[in-house]
Coordinates of C-alpha atoms in Angstrom, one line a residue:
X1 CA 22.3 -28.0 -30.9
X2 CA 23.6 -24.5 -30.4
X3 CA 24.8 -22.6 -27.4
X4 CA 23.1 -19.2 -27.3
X5 CA 23.4 -16.3 -24.8
X6 CA 20.6 -16.0 -22.3
X7 CA 20.4 -12.3 -22.6
X8 CA 20.9 -10.1 -25.7
X9 CA 23.9 -7.9 -26.3
X10 CA 24.0 -4.8 -28.4
X11 CA 26.9 -5.7 -30.6
X12 CA 30.0 -7.8 -31.2
X13 CA 32.2 -5.5 -29.1
X14 CA 29.9 -5.8 -26.0
X15 CA 29.7 -9.6 -26.6
X16 CA 33.5 -10.0 -26.7
X17 CA 34.0 -7.9 -23.6
X18 CA 31.3 -9.8 -21.6
X19 CA 32.6 -13.1 -22.9
X20 CA 36.2 -12.3 -21.7
X21 CA 34.8 -11.2 -18.3
X22 CA 32.8 -14.4 -18.2
X23 CA 29.6 -12.4 -17.7
X24 CA 27.6 -14.3 -20.4
X25 CA 25.5 -17.3 -19.5
X26 CA 24.6 -19.7 -22.2
X27 CA 21.7 -22.1 -22.7
X28 CA 21.3 -24.9 -25.2
X29 CA 19.0 -24.3 -28.1
X30 CA 17.9 -27.2 -30.4
X31 CA 17.1 -25.9 -33.8
X32 CA 15.6 -29.2 -34.9
X33 CA 14.0 -31.6 -32.6
X34 CA 11.3 -34.1 -33.4
X35 CA 11.2 -33.3 -37.1
X36 CA 9.9 -36.1 -39.2
X37 CA 8.5 -35.9 -42.7
X38 CA 8.5 -37.7 -46.1
X39 CA 8.5 -36.3 -49.6
X40 CA 7.7 -38.6 -52.4
X41 CA 9.5 -38.6 -55.8
X42 CA 8.3 -35.7 -57.9
X43 CA 6.8 -33.8 -55.0
X44 CA 7.8 -30.2 -54.2
X45 CA 7.6 -28.8 -50.7
X46 CA 8.3 -25.6 -48.9
X47 CA 9.1 -24.7 -45.3
X48 CA 7.3 -21.9 -43.5
X49 CA 7.9 -20.7 -40.0
X50 CA 9.0 -18.0 -37.6
X51 CA 12.4 -16.5 -37.5
X52 CA 14.7 -18.8 -35.6
X53 CA 12.4 -21.8 -36.0
X54 CA 15.1 -23.9 -37.8
X55 CA 14.1 -23.7 -41.4
X56 CA 17.5 -22.8 -42.8
X57 CA 19.2 -25.3 -40.4
X58 CA 17.0 -28.1 -41.7
X59 CA 17.7 -27.3 -45.3
X60 CA 21.5 -27.1 -44.6
X61 CA 21.3 -30.5 -42.9
X62 CA 19.4 -31.9 -45.9
X63 CA 22.0 -30.4 -48.3
X64 CA 24.8 -31.8 -46.1
X65 CA 26.2 -28.4 -45.5
X66 CA 25.8 -29.1 -41.7
X67 CA 25.9 -32.5 -40.0
X68 CA 23.2 -33.3 -37.5
X69 CA 24.3 -33.3 -33.8
X70 CA 21.9 -36.2 -33.2
X71 CA 19.5 -38.3 -35.1
X72 CA 19.7 -39.1 -38.8
X73 CA 18.6 -38.0 -42.2
X74 CA 17.7 -40.5 -44.9
X75 CA 17.5 -39.4 -48.4
X76 CA 17.1 -41.2 -51.7
X77 CA 17.8 -39.2 -54.8
X78 CA 18.8 -35.5 -55.0
X79 CA 17.4 -32.3 -53.5
X80 CA 17.7 -28.7 -54.6
X81 CA 17.6 -26.6 -51.4
X82 CA 17.1 -22.9 -51.7
X83 CA 19.3 -21.6 -48.9
X84 CA 19.7 -17.9 -49.6
X85 CA 17.6 -15.6 -47.6
X86 CA 15.3 -13.8 -50.0
X87 CA 16.5 -15.9 -53.0
X88 CA 13.8 -15.9 -55.7
X89 CA 11.7 -13.2 -54.2
X90 CA 10.9 -9.9 -55.9
X91 CA 11.0 -7.1 -53.4
X92 CA 8.7 -4.9 -55.5
X93 CA 5.9 -7.5 -55.1
X94 CA 3.8 -8.4 -52.0
X95 CA 4.2 -11.7 -50.2
X96 CA 1.0 -13.0 -51.8
X97 CA 2.2 -11.9 -55.3
X98 CA 5.5 -13.7 -54.8
X99 CA 3.7 -16.9 -53.7
X100 CA 1.7 -16.9 -56.9
X101 CA 4.9 -16.7 -59.0

């Protein structure tokens, strides 16, 4: 669960000024809600979704980089999460070509 500003700001300076002046209203944003899946031993899975959908947050919770605010995660064995944005992608190739690699 995160607190995010209701309206956008153009930069950190504007954000800080508006925060000090108490001119920023926040709302709660749940990055992960109602997520439930099972991966069997030996299986490989990927996560696809829009920006801000919670993909990285889910992997960080699975890797125990973040702790869940609510709920639980049950894991048996080890996982190898790829957390770096763009990690493993070749910028000179198309998205389709990267998938085939």
